[in-house]
């Protein structure tokens, strides 16, 4: 491009070690990159600026780095995981939707080594991280990338089959992040609700069913339609049902995708959910 800082050069900025994620927000270009062992970074990329590598890791906070940063006009990261924190930051995206208000005006950062999602909340100008929140640590394994849809839905991709993770039968996969109060709802003609409290769910699964009739059949099935657990013997005056994750033989089932099916004389409801054991 003709407006690159150096004539006949593709270089826009330099001094980067191992860039991973890139997102452009309101004219501000954010980048995540790996440090050599610690000092992972979240940067704002400016035209024709030096970001320090290999003389600088993370902030300009060591004696030798301070002088080099001054002489070379080095740009410091807006967030550095230093010195004991090593996240192995990866893909990033920007979030500013009301669907999950706690995440508004934040850079979402997936992490490989720490296997978590970091929500880096920004100040109003977008040039400073004012709070760092952590979610899903070691819940899904290594997180490779994150994507935000126009309507505020968030999707994260795992990376457990790259030789460094510990893959489970359901890996690798794409997971949608939903607000804790958001559930999958089915309503009958009287407006009664059939839902699951959280999805994915860990350990015992809690279902809300507040319209059980006198006669019904309730069961858990797997992706192949196999009957995993018959729950029809529960009382019809309860509105919360807890499945302990065991099959009809009392054996714990593996993590995976399951279905809760409710059959009444007039209606049939099916709820898909993910169980993490």
PDB file of C-alpha atoms in Angstrom:
ATOM      1  CA  UNK A   1       0.000   0.000   0.000  1.00  0.00           C
ATOM      2  CA  UNK A   2       1.147   3.527  -0.802  1.00  0.00           C
ATOM      3  CA  UNK A   3       0.577   4.688   2.779  1.00  0.00           C
ATOM      4  CA  UNK A   4       2.899   2.112   4.371  1.00  0.00           C
ATOM      5  CA  UNK A   5       5.484   3.809   6.604  1.00  0.00           C
ATOM      6  CA  UNK A   6       8.469   2.576   4.577  1.00  0.00           C
ATOM      7  CA  UNK A   7       8.688   3.009   0.827  1.00  0.00           C
ATOM      8  CA  UNK A   8       8.548  -0.222  -1.199  1.00  0.00           C
ATOM      9  CA  UNK A   9       8.084  -2.269   1.976  1.00  0.00           C
ATOM     10  CA  UNK A  10       5.272  -4.414   3.327  1.00  0.00           C
ATOM     11  CA  UNK A  11       6.254  -3.544   6.917  1.00  0.00           C
ATOM     12  CA  UNK A  12       3.675  -1.638   8.956  1.00  0.00           C
ATOM     13  CA  UNK A  13       5.223  -2.168  12.399  1.00  0.00           C
ATOM     14  CA  UNK A  14       8.024  -4.322  13.803  1.00  0.00           C
ATOM     15  CA  UNK A  15       9.454  -5.744  17.005  1.00  0.00           C
ATOM     16  CA  UNK A  16       6.782  -8.452  17.236  1.00  0.00           C
ATOM     17  CA  UNK A  17       7.704 -11.941  18.379  1.00  0.00           C
ATOM     18  CA  UNK A  18       4.831 -14.326  17.598  1.00  0.00           C
ATOM     19  CA  UNK A  19       1.565 -12.574  16.658  1.00  0.00           C
ATOM     20  CA  UNK A  20      -1.572 -14.685  17.092  1.00  0.00           C
ATOM     21  CA  UNK A  21      -4.752 -12.610  16.876  1.00  0.00           C
ATOM     22  CA  UNK A  22      -5.734  -9.378  15.130  1.00  0.00           C
ATOM     23  CA  UNK A  23      -8.913  -7.299  15.265  1.00  0.00           C
ATOM     24  CA  UNK A  24      -9.751  -3.780  14.041  1.00  0.00           C
ATOM     25  CA  UNK A  25     -12.144  -1.802  16.259  1.00  0.00           C
ATOM     26  CA  UNK A  26     -13.207   1.793  15.579  1.00  0.00           C
ATOM     27  CA  UNK A  27      -9.951   2.482  13.774  1.00  0.00           C
ATOM     28  CA  UNK A  28      -7.811   0.835  16.496  1.00  0.00           C
ATOM     29  CA  UNK A  29      -5.848  -2.288  15.559  1.00  0.00           C
ATOM     30  CA  UNK A  30      -5.369  -4.778  18.438  1.00  0.00           C
ATOM     31  CA  UNK A  31      -2.934  -7.700  18.334  1.00  0.00           C
ATOM     32  CA  UNK A  32      -2.098 -10.592  20.667  1.00  0.00           C
ATOM     33  CA  UNK A  33       1.339 -12.212  20.684  1.00  0.00           C
ATOM     34  CA  UNK A  34       3.387 -14.776  22.562  1.00  0.00           C
ATOM     35  CA  UNK A  35       6.350 -13.890  24.715  1.00  0.00           C
ATOM     36  CA  UNK A  36       9.386 -16.201  24.811  1.00  0.00           C
ATOM     37  CA  UNK A  37       8.286 -17.949  28.023  1.00  0.00           C
ATOM     38  CA  UNK A  38       6.328 -15.278  29.898  1.00  0.00           C
ATOM     39  CA  UNK A  39       5.262 -11.736  28.986  1.00  0.00           C
ATOM     40  CA  UNK A  40       2.489 -12.520  26.510  1.00  0.00           C
ATOM     41  CA  UNK A  41       1.057  -9.292  25.166  1.00  0.00           C
ATOM     42  CA  UNK A  42      -2.057  -7.474  23.994  1.00  0.00           C
ATOM     43  CA  UNK A  43      -0.964  -4.539  21.835  1.00  0.00           C
ATOM     44  CA  UNK A  44      -2.394  -1.612  19.930  1.00  0.00           C
ATOM     45  CA  UNK A  45      -0.613  -1.470  16.578  1.00  0.00           C
ATOM     46  CA  UNK A  46       0.552   1.939  15.350  1.00  0.00           C
ATOM     47  CA  UNK A  47       1.973   2.771  11.955  1.00  0.00           C
ATOM     48  CA  UNK A  48       5.769   2.625  11.770  1.00  0.00           C
ATOM     49  CA  UNK A  49       6.349   1.830  15.446  1.00  0.00           C
ATOM     50  CA  UNK A  50       8.724  -0.559  17.213  1.00  0.00           C
ATOM     51  CA  UNK A  51       7.326  -3.081  19.723  1.00  0.00           C
ATOM     52  CA  UNK A  52      10.656  -4.079  21.189  1.00  0.00           C
ATOM     53  CA  UNK A  53      11.371  -7.717  20.383  1.00  0.00           C
ATOM     54  CA  UNK A  54      13.948  -9.177  20.932  1.00  0.00           C
ATOM     55  CA  UNK A  55      15.301  -6.517  23.287  1.00  0.00           C
ATOM     56  CA  UNK A  56      12.031  -6.112  25.212  1.00  0.00           C
ATOM     57  CA  UNK A  57       9.614  -8.701  26.651  1.00  0.00           C
ATOM     58  CA  UNK A  58       6.286  -7.307  27.807  1.00  0.00           C
ATOM     59  CA  UNK A  59       6.443  -3.956  29.565  1.00  0.00           C
ATOM     60  CA  UNK A  60       9.562  -1.783  29.591  1.00  0.00           C
ATOM     61  CA  UNK A  61      10.213  -2.669  33.221  1.00  0.00           C
ATOM     62  CA  UNK A  62      13.761  -4.087  33.354  1.00  0.00           C
ATOM     63  CA  UNK A  63      16.836  -1.795  33.575  1.00  0.00           C
ATOM     64  CA  UNK A  64      18.159  -2.730  30.133  1.00  0.00           C
ATOM     65  CA  UNK A  65      14.697  -2.450  28.603  1.00  0.00           C
ATOM     66  CA  UNK A  66      13.972   0.993  30.007  1.00  0.00           C
ATOM     67  CA  UNK A  67      16.850   2.641  28.161  1.00  0.00           C
ATOM     68  CA  UNK A  68      16.198   0.748  24.922  1.00  0.00           C
ATOM     69  CA  UNK A  69      12.510   1.685  25.009  1.00  0.00           C
ATOM     70  CA  UNK A  70      13.421   5.328  25.468  1.00  0.00           C
ATOM     71  CA  UNK A  71      16.008   5.340  22.669  1.00  0.00           C
ATOM     72  CA  UNK A  72      13.855   3.359  20.220  1.00  0.00           C
ATOM     73  CA  UNK A  73      10.451   4.878  21.030  1.00  0.00           C
ATOM     74  CA  UNK A  74       9.050   1.413  21.841  1.00  0.00           C
ATOM     75  CA  UNK A  75       5.274   0.952  22.236  1.00  0.00           C
ATOM     76  CA  UNK A  76       4.387  -0.933  25.431  1.00  0.00           C
ATOM     77  CA  UNK A  77       1.495  -3.431  25.451  1.00  0.00           C
ATOM     78  CA  UNK A  78      -1.807  -2.403  26.981  1.00  0.00           C
ATOM     79  CA  UNK A  79      -1.763  -5.754  28.800  1.00  0.00           C
ATOM     80  CA  UNK A  80       1.163  -8.081  29.486  1.00  0.00           C
ATOM     81  CA  UNK A  81       0.983 -11.405  31.305  1.00  0.00           C
ATOM     82  CA  UNK A  82       4.159 -10.862  33.303  1.00  0.00           C
ATOM     83  CA  UNK A  83       6.276 -12.135  34.894  1.00  0.00           C
ATOM     84  CA  UNK A  84       4.770 -15.330  36.353  1.00  0.00           C
ATOM     85  CA  UNK A  85       1.680 -15.498  34.154  1.00  0.00           C
ATOM     86  CA  UNK A  86       1.972 -17.345  30.847  1.00  0.00           C
ATOM     87  CA  UNK A  87      -1.298 -17.658  28.981  1.00  0.00           C
ATOM     88  CA  UNK A  88      -0.121 -18.516  25.444  1.00  0.00           C
ATOM     89  CA  UNK A  89      -2.642 -16.025  24.089  1.00  0.00           C
ATOM     90  CA  UNK A  90      -4.237 -16.869  20.762  1.00  0.00           C
ATOM     91  CA  UNK A  91      -7.174 -15.577  18.687  1.00  0.00           C
ATOM     92  CA  UNK A  92      -8.959 -12.386  19.731  1.00  0.00           C
ATOM     93  CA  UNK A  93     -12.161 -10.521  18.915  1.00  0.00           C
ATOM     94  CA  UNK A  94     -14.020  -7.446  20.130  1.00  0.00           C
ATOM     95  CA  UNK A  95     -17.296  -7.584  22.057  1.00  0.00           C
ATOM     96  CA  UNK A  96     -19.752  -4.728  22.503  1.00  0.00           C
ATOM     97  CA  UNK A  97     -23.227  -6.260  22.600  1.00  0.00           C
ATOM     98  CA  UNK A  98     -26.034  -6.180  25.166  1.00  0.00           C
ATOM     99  CA  UNK A  99     -26.541  -9.956  24.989  1.00  0.00           C
ATOM    100  CA  UNK A 100     -23.759 -10.417  27.562  1.00  0.00           C
ATOM    101  CA  UNK A 101     -23.493  -6.958  29.164  1.00  0.00           C
ATOM    102  CA  UNK A 102     -20.583  -7.979  31.416  1.00  0.00           C
ATOM    103  CA  UNK A 103     -18.410  -8.349  28.292  1.00  0.00           C
ATOM    104  CA  UNK A 104     -19.282  -4.998  26.676  1.00  0.00           C
ATOM    105  CA  UNK A 105     -16.405  -2.957  25.229  1.00  0.00           C
ATOM    106  CA  UNK A 106     -13.847  -5.717  25.771  1.00  0.00           C
ATOM    107  CA  UNK A 107     -11.240  -7.621  23.816  1.00  0.00           C
ATOM    108  CA  UNK A 108     -11.884 -11.360  24.146  1.00  0.00           C
ATOM    109  CA  UNK A 109      -8.636 -13.361  24.240  1.00  0.00           C
ATOM    110  CA  UNK A 110      -8.423 -17.150  23.940  1.00  0.00           C
ATOM    111  CA  UNK A 111      -5.537 -18.875  25.723  1.00  0.00           C
ATOM    112  CA  UNK A 112      -3.798 -22.149  24.949  1.00  0.00           C
ATOM    113  CA  UNK A 113      -1.560 -22.870  27.926  1.00  0.00           C
ATOM    114  CA  UNK A 114      -3.884 -21.523  30.595  1.00  0.00           C
ATOM    115  CA  UNK A 115      -6.901 -22.964  28.740  1.00  0.00           C
ATOM    116  CA  UNK A 116      -9.205 -20.043  29.461  1.00  0.00           C
ATOM    117  CA  UNK A 117     -10.958 -17.029  27.984  1.00  0.00           C
ATOM    118  CA  UNK A 118      -9.706 -13.616  29.101  1.00  0.00           C
ATOM    119  CA  UNK A 119     -12.069 -10.651  28.870  1.00  0.00           C
ATOM    120  CA  UNK A 120      -9.922  -7.498  28.729  1.00  0.00           C
ATOM    121  CA  UNK A 121     -12.290  -4.621  29.497  1.00  0.00           C
ATOM    122  CA  UNK A 122     -11.284  -1.342  27.878  1.00  0.00           C
ATOM    123  CA  UNK A 123     -11.615   2.278  28.936  1.00  0.00           C
ATOM    124  CA  UNK A 124     -13.914   4.541  26.911  1.00  0.00           C
ATOM    125  CA  UNK A 125     -11.114   5.500  24.507  1.00  0.00           C
ATOM    126  CA  UNK A 126     -10.195   1.861  23.940  1.00  0.00           C
ATOM    127  CA  UNK A 127      -6.498   2.421  24.657  1.00  0.00           C
ATOM    128  CA  UNK A 128      -6.211   0.970  28.176  1.00  0.00           C
ATOM    129  CA  UNK A 129      -7.233  -2.290  29.832  1.00  0.00           C
ATOM    130  CA  UNK A 130      -9.055  -1.354  33.033  1.00  0.00           C
ATOM    131  CA  UNK A 131     -10.077  -4.851  34.153  1.00  0.00           C
ATOM    132  CA  UNK A 132      -9.100  -8.423  33.335  1.00  0.00           C
ATOM    133  CA  UNK A 133     -11.724 -11.160  33.816  1.00  0.00           C
ATOM    134  CA  UNK A 134     -11.178 -14.908  33.402  1.00  0.00           C
ATOM    135  CA  UNK A 135     -13.717 -17.548  32.341  1.00  0.00           C
ATOM    136  CA  UNK A 136     -13.787 -21.322  31.682  1.00  0.00           C
ATOM    137  CA  UNK A 137     -10.283 -22.029  33.055  1.00  0.00           C
ATOM    138  CA  UNK A 138      -9.468 -25.687  32.253  1.00  0.00           C
ATOM    139  CA  UNK A 139     -13.109 -26.376  31.397  1.00  0.00           C
ATOM    140  CA  UNK A 140     -12.686 -27.125  27.685  1.00  0.00           C
ATOM    141  CA  UNK A 141      -8.925 -27.462  27.332  1.00  0.00           C
ATOM    142  CA  UNK A 142      -6.807 -25.308  25.030  1.00  0.00           C
ATOM    143  CA  UNK A 143      -8.733 -22.457  23.402  1.00  0.00           C
ATOM    144  CA  UNK A 144      -7.534 -21.521  19.907  1.00  0.00           C
ATOM    145  CA  UNK A 145      -9.878 -18.838  18.625  1.00  0.00           C
ATOM    146  CA  UNK A 146     -12.960 -16.742  19.355  1.00  0.00           C
ATOM    147  CA  UNK A 147     -15.561 -15.250  17.036  1.00  0.00           C
ATOM    148  CA  UNK A 148     -18.358 -12.758  17.763  1.00  0.00           C
ATOM    149  CA  UNK A 149     -21.421 -12.725  15.513  1.00  0.00           C
ATOM    150  CA  UNK A 150     -23.239  -9.458  14.639  1.00  0.00           C
ATOM    151  CA  UNK A 151     -26.057 -10.332  17.068  1.00  0.00           C
ATOM    152  CA  UNK A 152     -23.642 -10.773  20.004  1.00  0.00           C
ATOM    153  CA  UNK A 153     -23.291 -14.569  20.045  1.00  0.00           C
ATOM    154  CA  UNK A 154     -19.802 -15.777  20.997  1.00  0.00           C
ATOM    155  CA  UNK A 155     -18.121 -18.917  19.685  1.00  0.00           C
ATOM    156  CA  UNK A 156     -14.825 -20.390  20.910  1.00  0.00           C
ATOM    157  CA  UNK A 157     -12.811 -23.139  19.215  1.00  0.00           C
ATOM    158  CA  UNK A 158     -10.780 -25.686  21.176  1.00  0.00           C
ATOM    159  CA  UNK A 159      -7.358 -27.004  20.170  1.00  0.00           C
ATOM    160  CA  UNK A 160      -6.768 -30.222  22.099  1.00  0.00           C
ATOM    161  CA  UNK A 161      -5.673 -32.444  19.210  1.00  0.00           C
ATOM    162  CA  UNK A 162      -2.548 -30.518  18.247  1.00  0.00           C
ATOM    163  CA  UNK A 163      -0.166 -32.745  20.211  1.00  0.00           C
ATOM    164  CA  UNK A 164      -0.093 -30.487  23.266  1.00  0.00           C
ATOM    165  CA  UNK A 165      -3.606 -30.895  24.607  1.00  0.00           C
ATOM    166  CA  UNK A 166      -5.398 -33.774  26.280  1.00  0.00           C
ATOM    167  CA  UNK A 167      -8.218 -34.581  23.849  1.00  0.00           C
ATOM    168  CA  UNK A 168     -11.495 -36.024  25.055  1.00  0.00           C
ATOM    169  CA  UNK A 169     -13.927 -37.998  22.887  1.00  0.00           C
ATOM    170  CA  UNK A 170     -15.837 -34.842  21.961  1.00  0.00           C
ATOM    171  CA  UNK A 171     -12.758 -32.776  20.966  1.00  0.00           C
ATOM    172  CA  UNK A 172     -12.070 -30.694  18.998  1.00  0.00           C
ATOM    173  CA  UNK A 173     -15.197 -28.595  18.819  1.00  0.00           C
ATOM    174  CA  UNK A 174     -16.779 -25.150  18.578  1.00  0.00           C
ATOM    175  CA  UNK A 175     -18.680 -24.013  21.669  1.00  0.00           C
ATOM    176  CA  UNK A 176     -21.205 -21.198  21.902  1.00  0.00           C
ATOM    177  CA  UNK A 177     -20.954 -19.046  25.005  1.00  0.00           C
ATOM    178  CA  UNK A 178     -24.283 -17.928  26.400  1.00  0.00           C
ATOM    179  CA  UNK A 179     -25.196 -15.746  29.383  1.00  0.00           C
ATOM    180  CA  UNK A 180     -25.841 -17.787  32.511  1.00  0.00           C
ATOM    181  CA  UNK A 181     -29.466 -16.671  32.598  1.00  0.00           C
ATOM    182  CA  UNK A 182     -30.007 -17.686  28.984  1.00  0.00           C
ATOM    183  CA  UNK A 183     -31.572 -21.126  28.608  1.00  0.00           C
ATOM    184  CA  UNK A 184     -33.153 -23.177  25.863  1.00  0.00           C
ATOM    185  CA  UNK A 185     -36.883 -22.784  26.382  1.00  0.00           C
ATOM    186  CA  UNK A 186     -39.841 -24.792  25.120  1.00  0.00           C
ATOM    187  CA  UNK A 187     -43.342 -23.612  26.037  1.00  0.00           C
ATOM    188  CA  UNK A 188     -46.576 -25.535  25.872  1.00  0.00           C
ATOM    189  CA  UNK A 189     -49.946 -23.992  25.107  1.00  0.00           C
ATOM    190  CA  UNK A 190     -50.270 -22.710  28.672  1.00  0.00           C
ATOM    191  CA  UNK A 191     -46.910 -20.975  28.582  1.00  0.00           C
ATOM    192  CA  UNK A 192     -45.232 -23.504  30.854  1.00  0.00           C
ATOM    193  CA  UNK A 193     -41.478 -23.839  30.464  1.00  0.00           C
ATOM    194  CA  UNK A 194     -39.218 -26.801  29.778  1.00  0.00           C
ATOM    195  CA  UNK A 195     -35.526 -25.904  29.932  1.00  0.00           C
ATOM    196  CA  UNK A 196     -32.033 -26.626  31.228  1.00  0.00           C
ATOM    197  CA  UNK A 197     -30.371 -24.347  33.743  1.00  0.00           C
ATOM    198  CA  UNK A 198     -26.939 -24.185  32.067  1.00  0.00           C
ATOM    199  CA  UNK A 199     -25.621 -25.548  28.790  1.00  0.00           C
ATOM    200  CA  UNK A 200     -22.945 -26.947  28.622  1.00  0.00           C
ATOM    201  CA  UNK A 201     -23.412 -28.378  32.080  1.00  0.00           C
ATOM    202  CA  UNK A 202     -20.863 -29.915  34.427  1.00  0.00           C
ATOM    203  CA  UNK A 203     -21.635 -32.913  36.603  1.00  0.00           C
ATOM    204  CA  UNK A 204     -25.295 -33.341  37.653  1.00  0.00           C
ATOM    205  CA  UNK A 205     -27.727 -31.858  35.124  1.00  0.00           C
ATOM    206  CA  UNK A 206     -30.567 -29.722  36.439  1.00  0.00           C
ATOM    207  CA  UNK A 207     -33.742 -29.442  34.368  1.00  0.00           C
ATOM    208  CA  UNK A 208     -36.714 -27.172  35.017  1.00  0.00           C
ATOM    209  CA  UNK A 209     -40.022 -28.796  34.078  1.00  0.00           C
ATOM    210  CA  UNK A 210     -43.027 -27.125  35.623  1.00  0.00           C
ATOM    211  CA  UNK A 211     -45.855 -28.643  33.602  1.00  0.00           C
ATOM    212  CA  UNK A 212     -45.593 -32.397  34.223  1.00  0.00           C
ATOM    213  CA  UNK A 213     -49.001 -34.050  33.694  1.00  0.00           C
ATOM    214  CA  UNK A 214     -50.190 -37.184  35.440  1.00  0.00           C
ATOM    215  CA  UNK A 215     -49.009 -39.424  32.594  1.00  0.00           C
ATOM    216  CA  UNK A 216     -45.682 -38.855  30.872  1.00  0.00           C
ATOM    217  CA  UNK A 217     -42.444 -40.497  29.761  1.00  0.00           C
ATOM    218  CA  UNK A 218     -39.117 -38.822  30.400  1.00  0.00           C
ATOM    219  CA  UNK A 219     -35.781 -40.198  29.245  1.00  0.00           C
ATOM    220  CA  UNK A 220     -32.185 -39.351  28.386  1.00  0.00           C
ATOM    221  CA  UNK A 221     -30.873 -40.556  25.012  1.00  0.00           C
ATOM    222  CA  UNK A 222     -27.547 -40.238  23.225  1.00  0.00           C
ATOM    223  CA  UNK A 223     -26.754 -39.103  19.668  1.00  0.00           C
ATOM    224  CA  UNK A 224     -27.586 -42.570  18.339  1.00  0.00           C
ATOM    225  CA  UNK A 225     -30.999 -42.618  19.993  1.00  0.00           C
ATOM    226  CA  UNK A 226     -29.990 -45.155  22.651  1.00  0.00           C
ATOM    227  CA  UNK A 227     -31.988 -45.005  25.874  1.00  0.00           C
ATOM    228  CA  UNK A 228     -29.426 -43.923  28.470  1.00  0.00           C
ATOM    229  CA  UNK A 229     -31.631 -43.217  31.479  1.00  0.00           C
ATOM    230  CA  UNK A 230     -35.348 -43.504  32.200  1.00  0.00           C
ATOM    231  CA  UNK A 231     -36.510 -40.647  34.446  1.00  0.00           C
ATOM    232  CA  UNK A 232     -40.238 -41.382  34.235  1.00  0.00           C
ATOM    233  CA  UNK A 233     -40.484 -42.549  37.832  1.00  0.00           C
ATOM    234  CA  UNK A 234     -40.039 -39.040  39.248  1.00  0.00           C
ATOM    235  CA  UNK A 235     -42.927 -37.376  41.048  1.00  0.00           C
ATOM    236  CA  UNK A 236     -45.114 -35.107  38.921  1.00  0.00           C
ATOM    237  CA  UNK A 237     -45.272 -32.377  41.561  1.00  0.00           C
ATOM    238  CA  UNK A 238     -41.612 -31.305  41.249  1.00  0.00           C
ATOM    239  CA  UNK A 239     -40.359 -28.573  38.945  1.00  0.00           C
ATOM    240  CA  UNK A 240     -36.647 -29.336  39.083  1.00  0.00           C
ATOM    241  CA  UNK A 241     -35.203 -32.670  37.999  1.00  0.00           C
ATOM    242  CA  UNK A 242     -31.588 -33.598  38.596  1.00  0.00           C
ATOM    243  CA  UNK A 243     -29.876 -36.231  36.475  1.00  0.00           C
ATOM    244  CA  UNK A 244     -26.762 -37.592  38.150  1.00  0.00           C
ATOM    245  CA  UNK A 245     -25.024 -38.505  34.899  1.00  0.00           C
ATOM    246  CA  UNK A 246     -25.542 -42.251  35.380  1.00  0.00           C
ATOM    247  CA  UNK A 247     -27.141 -44.651  32.918  1.00  0.00           C
ATOM    248  CA  UNK A 248     -29.859 -47.196  33.718  1.00  0.00           C
ATOM    249  CA  UNK A 249     -27.190 -49.591  35.064  1.00  0.00           C
ATOM    250  CA  UNK A 250     -25.818 -46.986  37.472  1.00  0.00           C
ATOM    251  CA  UNK A 251     -22.636 -46.405  35.439  1.00  0.00           C
ATOM    252  CA  UNK A 252     -21.329 -42.906  34.783  1.00  0.00           C
ATOM    253  CA  UNK A 253     -21.713 -41.901  31.120  1.00  0.00           C
ATOM    254  CA  UNK A 254     -18.940 -40.111  29.180  1.00  0.00           C
ATOM    255  CA  UNK A 255     -18.974 -36.426  28.307  1.00  0.00           C
ATOM    256  CA  UNK A 256     -20.880 -35.671  25.144  1.00  0.00           C
ATOM    257  CA  UNK A 257     -24.119 -34.544  23.546  1.00  0.00           C
ATOM    258  CA  UNK A 258     -27.364 -35.908  24.985  1.00  0.00           C
ATOM    259  CA  UNK A 259     -31.096 -35.351  24.625  1.00  0.00           C
ATOM    260  CA  UNK A 260     -33.845 -35.067  27.217  1.00  0.00           C
ATOM    261  CA  UNK A 261     -37.177 -36.168  25.744  1.00  0.00           C
ATOM    262  CA  UNK A 262     -40.531 -35.613  27.392  1.00  0.00           C
ATOM    263  CA  UNK A 263     -43.605 -37.360  25.962  1.00  0.00           C
ATOM    264  CA  UNK A 264     -47.111 -36.576  27.140  1.00  0.00           C
ATOM    265  CA  UNK A 265     -50.456 -37.577  25.605  1.00  0.00           C
ATOM    266  CA  UNK A 266     -50.608 -34.318  23.660  1.00  0.00           C
ATOM    267  CA  UNK A 267     -47.046 -33.076  23.250  1.00  0.00           C
ATOM    268  CA  UNK A 268     -43.428 -34.068  22.786  1.00  0.00           C
ATOM    269  CA  UNK A 269     -40.453 -31.930  23.807  1.00  0.00           C
ATOM    270  CA  UNK A 270     -36.796 -32.620  23.071  1.00  0.00           C
ATOM    271  CA  UNK A 271     -33.917 -30.692  24.623  1.00  0.00           C
ATOM    272  CA  UNK A 272     -30.347 -31.047  23.386  1.00  0.00           C
ATOM    273  CA  UNK A 273     -27.534 -30.404  25.868  1.00  0.00           C
ATOM    274  CA  UNK A 274     -23.820 -31.000  26.433  1.00  0.00           C
ATOM    275  CA  UNK A 275     -22.682 -32.953  29.489  1.00  0.00           C
ATOM    276  CA  UNK A 276     -19.143 -32.406  30.790  1.00  0.00           C
ATOM    277  CA  UNK A 277     -18.059 -35.106  33.259  1.00  0.00           C
TER     278      UNK A 277
END
